[in-house]
Short mmCIF file of C-alpha atoms in Angstrom, two decimals:
data_model
loop_
_atom_site.label_atom_id
_atom_site.label_comp_id
_atom_site.label_asym_id
_atom_site.label_seq_id
_atom_site.Cartn_x
_atom_site.Cartn_y
_atom_site.Cartn_z
CA MET L 871 -6.11 -19.15 -7.58
CA ALA L 872 -3.90 -19.59 -4.52
CA SER L 873 -2.99 -16.72 -2.23
CA LEU L 874 -0.35 -14.48 -3.79
CA GLY L 875 0.43 -12.43 -0.74
CA ARG L 876 -0.49 -11.18 2.67
CA HIS L 877 -1.34 -7.54 3.27
CA ILE L 878 -1.17 -6.08 6.78
CA LEU L 879 -2.79 -2.67 7.37
CA ALA L 880 -1.58 -1.37 10.73
CA GLU L 881 -2.73 1.75 12.57
CA LEU L 882 -0.31 3.06 15.18
CA GLY L 883 -1.80 5.55 17.62
CA GLY L 884 -0.57 7.73 20.46
CA CYS L 885 2.78 8.23 18.73
CA ASP L 886 5.29 10.97 19.44
CA SER L 887 4.29 13.84 17.13
CA GLY L 888 7.84 15.10 16.72
CA ARG L 889 9.04 11.73 15.56
CA LEU L 890 6.22 11.35 13.05
CA ALA L 891 7.11 14.73 11.53
CA ASP L 892 10.84 13.95 11.27
CA LEU L 893 11.49 12.85 7.69
CA SER L 894 14.90 11.31 8.31
CA LEU L 895 13.74 9.53 11.48
CA VAL L 896 10.72 8.06 9.69
CA GLU L 897 12.82 6.98 6.71
CA SER L 898 15.40 5.37 8.97
CA ALA L 899 12.67 3.62 10.99
CA MET L 900 11.04 2.18 7.87
CA LEU L 901 14.32 0.94 6.43
CA GLY L 902 15.15 -0.54 9.83
CA ALA L 903 11.75 -2.22 9.92
CA ALA L 904 12.36 -3.77 6.50
CA ARG L 905 15.72 -5.09 7.66
CA MET L 906 14.26 -6.38 10.93
CA ALA L 907 11.66 -8.24 8.89
CA ARG L 908 14.45 -9.79 6.79
CA ALA L 909 13.03 -8.19 3.66
CA THR L 910 15.24 -7.40 0.68
CA ILE L 911 15.16 -3.65 0.02
CA VAL L 912 14.96 -2.71 -3.67
CA THR L 913 14.42 1.04 -3.38
CA HIS L 914 12.72 3.62 -1.20
CA SER L 915 11.19 7.07 -1.37
CA PHE L 916 10.06 9.41 1.43
CA HIS L 917 8.50 12.88 1.38
CA HIS L 918 6.91 15.46 3.59
CA PHE L 919 3.33 16.19 2.68
CA THR L 920 0.65 18.59 3.79
CA GLY L 921 -2.52 17.00 5.11
CA GLN L 922 -6.05 18.21 4.49
CA ASP L 923 -6.01 20.08 7.77
CA GLY L 924 -2.55 21.57 7.21
CA GLY L 925 -0.68 18.96 9.26
CA GLN L 926 2.85 18.13 8.15
CA GLY L 927 3.29 14.39 7.90
CA VAL L 928 5.57 12.03 6.06
CA SER L 929 4.65 9.65 3.22
CA GLY L 930 7.02 6.92 2.25
CA VAL L 931 7.42 3.61 0.53
CA VAL L 932 10.04 0.90 0.65
CA ILE L 933 9.82 -1.46 -2.31
CA ILE L 934 11.12 -4.84 -1.22
CA ALA L 935 11.77 -7.94 -3.30
CA GLU L 936 8.82 -9.46 -1.43
CA SER L 937 6.47 -6.50 -2.32
CA HIS L 938 6.29 -3.24 -0.30
CA LEU L 939 6.06 -1.32 2.95
CA ALA L 940 4.29 2.03 2.91
CA LEU L 941 3.39 4.56 5.55
CA HIS L 942 1.72 7.90 6.07
CA THR L 943 2.03 9.85 9.30
CA TRP L 944 -0.27 12.47 10.80
CA PRO L 945 1.76 14.14 13.57
CA GLU L 946 -1.21 16.31 14.52
CA HIS L 947 -3.17 13.12 15.32
CA ARG L 948 -0.12 11.27 16.72
CA PHE L 949 -1.04 8.62 14.16
CA ALA L 950 0.72 6.51 11.52
CA ALA L 951 -0.95 4.27 8.93
CA VAL L 952 1.40 1.48 7.89
CA ASP L 953 1.09 -1.14 5.12
CA PHE L 954 3.06 -4.33 4.70
CA PHE L 955 2.40 -6.24 1.52
CA THR L 956 4.43 -9.44 1.52
CA CYS L 957 4.77 -12.47 -0.71
CA GLY L 958 6.07 -15.69 0.73
CA LYS L 959 6.57 -16.54 4.37
CA SER L 960 10.09 -15.27 4.91
CA VAL L 961 9.18 -11.72 5.94
CA ASP L 962 8.59 -11.24 9.67
CA VAL L 963 5.93 -8.53 9.78
CA ARG L 964 5.63 -8.71 13.58
CA LYS L 965 9.26 -7.67 14.02
CA ALA L 966 8.87 -4.82 11.53
CA LEU L 967 5.79 -3.55 13.31
CA ASP L 968 7.42 -3.71 16.74
CA HIS L 969 10.40 -1.79 15.36
CA LEU L 970 8.12 0.98 14.07
CA LYS L 971 6.11 1.11 17.29
CA ALA L 972 9.31 1.64 19.26
CA ALA L 973 10.66 4.20 16.79
CA PHE L 974 7.45 6.26 16.94
CA SER L 975 6.70 5.60 20.65
CA ALA L 976 3.28 4.29 19.65
CA ASN L 977 1.00 3.19 22.44
CA THR L 978 -1.87 1.68 20.46
CA GLU L 979 -1.95 -0.72 17.51
CA GLU L 980 -4.78 -2.00 15.37
CA VAL L 981 -4.24 -4.42 12.49
CA LEU L 982 -6.23 -5.69 9.53
CA GLU L 983 -4.81 -8.71 7.74
CA VAL L 984 -5.95 -9.43 4.20
CA GLU L 985 -5.08 -12.23 1.81
CA ARG L 986 -4.27 -10.94 -1.69
CA GLY L 987 -4.98 -12.89 -4.84
CA PRO L 988 -8.46 -13.91 -3.86
CA LEU L 989 -9.37 -11.08 -1.45
CA ARG L 990 -10.09 -12.40 2.03
CA VAL L 991 -10.13 -10.62 5.38
CA LEU L 992 -8.08 -12.85 7.68
CA GLY L 993 -8.41 -10.77 10.82
CA ILE L 994 -9.06 -7.35 12.28
CA GLY L 995 -8.33 -5.98 15.72
CA VAL L 996 -5.53 -5.60 18.19
CA PRO L 997 -3.19 -8.54 17.62
CA GLY L 998 -0.95 -10.47 19.92
CA SER L 999 2.49 -11.54 18.79
CA ASP L 1000 2.73 -14.25 16.18
CA MET E 861 -10.65 10.02 15.73
CA ALA E 862 -12.25 10.79 12.38
CA SER E 863 -11.37 8.88 9.22
CA LEU E 864 -7.98 9.91 7.86
CA GLY E 865 -8.21 8.14 4.54
CA ARG E 866 -9.79 5.55 2.34
CA HIS E 867 -7.84 2.52 1.19
CA ILE E 868 -8.99 0.52 -1.83
CA LEU E 869 -7.43 -2.90 -2.39
CA ALA E 870 -8.27 -4.01 -5.92
CA GLU E 871 -7.57 -7.38 -7.54
CA LEU E 872 -7.56 -7.36 -11.34
CA GLY E 873 -7.79 -10.81 -12.94
CA GLY E 874 -7.68 -12.25 -16.43
CA CYS E 875 -5.22 -9.58 -17.55
CA ASP E 876 -2.95 -9.70 -20.59
CA SER E 877 0.25 -11.36 -19.36
CA GLY E 878 2.49 -9.48 -21.75
CA ARG E 879 1.18 -6.15 -20.53
CA LEU E 880 1.66 -7.05 -16.89
CA ALA E 881 5.30 -7.96 -17.58
CA ASP E 882 6.03 -4.74 -19.50
CA LEU E 883 7.71 -2.36 -17.05
CA SER E 884 7.25 0.80 -19.12
CA LEU E 885 3.62 -0.03 -19.95
CA VAL E 886 2.80 -0.67 -16.28
CA GLU E 887 4.55 2.53 -15.20
CA SER E 888 2.74 4.55 -17.84
CA ALA E 889 -0.60 2.97 -16.89
CA MET E 890 -0.12 3.78 -13.20
CA LEU E 891 0.89 7.38 -13.86
CA GLY E 892 -2.07 7.69 -16.20
CA ALA E 893 -4.35 6.26 -13.51
CA ALA E 894 -3.08 8.82 -11.00
CA ARG E 895 -3.74 11.62 -13.48
CA MET E 896 -7.19 10.24 -14.38
CA ALA E 897 -8.01 10.24 -10.67
CA ARG E 898 -6.92 13.89 -10.45
CA ALA E 899 -4.21 12.98 -7.94
CA THR E 900 -1.10 15.12 -7.57
CA ILE E 901 1.95 13.00 -8.37
CA VAL E 902 4.90 13.56 -6.03
CA THR E 903 7.24 10.79 -7.19
CA HIS E 904 7.17 7.23 -8.50
CA SER E 905 9.28 4.11 -8.61
CA PHE E 906 8.82 0.90 -10.65
CA HIS E 907 10.85 -2.31 -10.82
CA HIS E 908 10.80 -5.79 -12.24
CA PHE E 909 10.83 -8.45 -9.59
CA THR E 910 11.01 -12.22 -9.48
CA GLY E 911 8.11 -13.95 -7.80
CA GLN E 912 8.31 -16.99 -5.56
CA ASP E 913 7.57 -19.23 -8.51
CA GLY E 914 10.02 -17.49 -10.83
CA GLY E 915 7.42 -15.29 -12.51
CA GLN E 916 8.59 -11.88 -13.72
CA GLY E 917 6.21 -9.21 -12.53
CA VAL E 918 6.38 -5.50 -11.89
CA SER E 919 6.22 -3.71 -8.53
CA GLY E 920 5.60 -0.03 -8.41
CA VAL E 921 4.48 2.87 -6.33
CA VAL E 922 3.26 6.36 -7.14
CA ILE E 923 3.39 8.67 -4.14
CA ILE E 924 0.68 11.28 -4.54
CA ALA E 925 -0.01 14.35 -2.44
CA GLU E 926 -3.16 12.54 -1.34
CA SER E 927 -1.19 9.37 -0.24
CA HIS E 928 -0.21 6.55 -2.67
CA LEU E 929 -0.97 4.10 -5.43
CA ALA E 930 0.90 0.79 -5.44
CA LEU E 931 0.74 -2.32 -7.57
CA HIS E 932 2.27 -5.72 -8.03
CA THR E 933 1.71 -7.81 -11.12
CA TRP E 934 1.91 -11.57 -11.62
CA PRO E 935 1.96 -12.11 -15.39
CA GLU E 936 2.00 -15.88 -14.90
CA HIS E 937 -1.37 -15.60 -13.12
CA ARG E 938 -2.65 -12.79 -15.39
CA PHE E 939 -3.17 -10.93 -12.11
CA ALA E 940 -2.47 -7.48 -10.67
CA ALA E 941 -2.92 -6.39 -7.05
CA VAL E 942 -3.54 -2.65 -6.84
CA ASP E 943 -3.73 -0.32 -3.83
CA PHE E 944 -5.13 3.18 -3.68
CA PHE E 945 -4.67 4.98 -0.41
CA THR E 946 -6.33 8.39 -0.59
CA CYS E 947 -6.97 11.25 1.79
CA GLY E 948 -9.79 13.66 1.09
CA LYS E 949 -12.56 13.28 -1.43
CA SER E 950 -10.92 14.80 -4.49
CA VAL E 951 -9.33 11.61 -5.85
CA ASP E 952 -11.56 9.61 -8.23
CA VAL E 953 -10.50 6.02 -7.55
CA ARG E 954 -13.12 4.62 -9.92
CA LYS E 955 -11.57 6.41 -12.89
CA ALA E 956 -8.08 5.25 -11.91
CA LEU E 957 -9.24 1.67 -11.62
CA ASP E 958 -11.04 1.74 -14.97
CA HIS E 959 -7.91 3.17 -16.58
CA LEU E 960 -5.79 0.30 -15.21
CA LYS E 961 -8.36 -2.33 -16.21
CA ALA E 962 -8.28 -1.06 -19.78
CA ALA E 963 -4.47 -0.83 -19.82
CA PHE E 964 -4.07 -4.42 -18.60
CA SER E 965 -7.12 -5.82 -20.45
CA ALA E 966 -8.45 -7.11 -17.13
CA ASN E 967 -11.71 -9.04 -17.22
CA THR E 968 -12.36 -9.45 -13.50
CA GLU E 969 -12.23 -7.03 -10.59
CA GLU E 970 -12.63 -7.50 -6.87
CA VAL E 971 -12.36 -4.65 -4.39
CA LEU E 972 -11.98 -4.26 -0.65
CA GLU E 973 -12.56 -0.78 0.73
CA VAL E 974 -11.17 0.08 4.14
CA GLU E 975 -11.39 3.25 6.21
CA ARG E 976 -8.00 4.24 7.66
CA GLY E 977 -7.60 6.00 10.97
CA PRO E 978 -9.99 3.84 12.84
CA LEU E 979 -9.80 0.62 10.77
CA ARG E 980 -13.18 -0.29 9.31
CA VAL E 981 -14.04 -2.57 6.41
CA LEU E 982 -16.47 -0.55 4.28
CA GLY E 983 -17.08 -3.16 1.62
CA ILE E 984 -15.76 -6.19 -0.18
CA GLY E 985 -16.74 -7.72 -3.49
CA VAL E 986 -17.22 -6.80 -7.10
CA PRO E 987 -18.24 -3.15 -7.15
CA GLY E 988 -20.44 -1.17 -9.44
CA SER E 989 -19.49 2.34 -10.47
CA ASP E 990 -19.64 5.04 -7.86
#
């Protein structure tokens, strides 16, 4: 079976804790990232949650016509875990990621890229632009 | 930084096409999987979407207190791509996955397990029970 999608798991570190804990800022940043990536937004849902260690982060998902964006933030670790699952080649994940990095004032980024359909790790590490 | 979560990317193949195209069945299966895994459901959202090749699949997300479950189905390929992002050790991903396999009549399974926080591929392949 051919590839059905591309899944990017991105870890953003050294973020601004206040921004990561701000529900409306995170929601706005994710919707902006979807638009920057030229994705077609279908619906979205964001919530505060309480982490294992009592930290107050945000969980959220944007369902796009081309699949989904999801994120979880850990303000206490200045960390956000972001997922981009995309089908087709029209979505510009790099632009979405740069938008989020700026919104959260992230200073580190690590990315794992996986092909979906037949599972295949395409790359792991700190990427350059593509 | 310690691990902040475990992310399971699961590919279910050879599924029943009719089931994968049935929005209410898929939604019910995913909510059932979250409950089977003992996850705490926060909210959920499911939609039909049109694939690149015109196929009519379902996209959906269940936000749980412990992070999220997401899926996309391709009835025309008898295929479902499932994601479980969990924090903590209380969520039983194996039970959730078995529930979905039964609901979709899947006959193949491939899994990639990734540690989130510091990105680390923990395993890839066809798993046994854990």
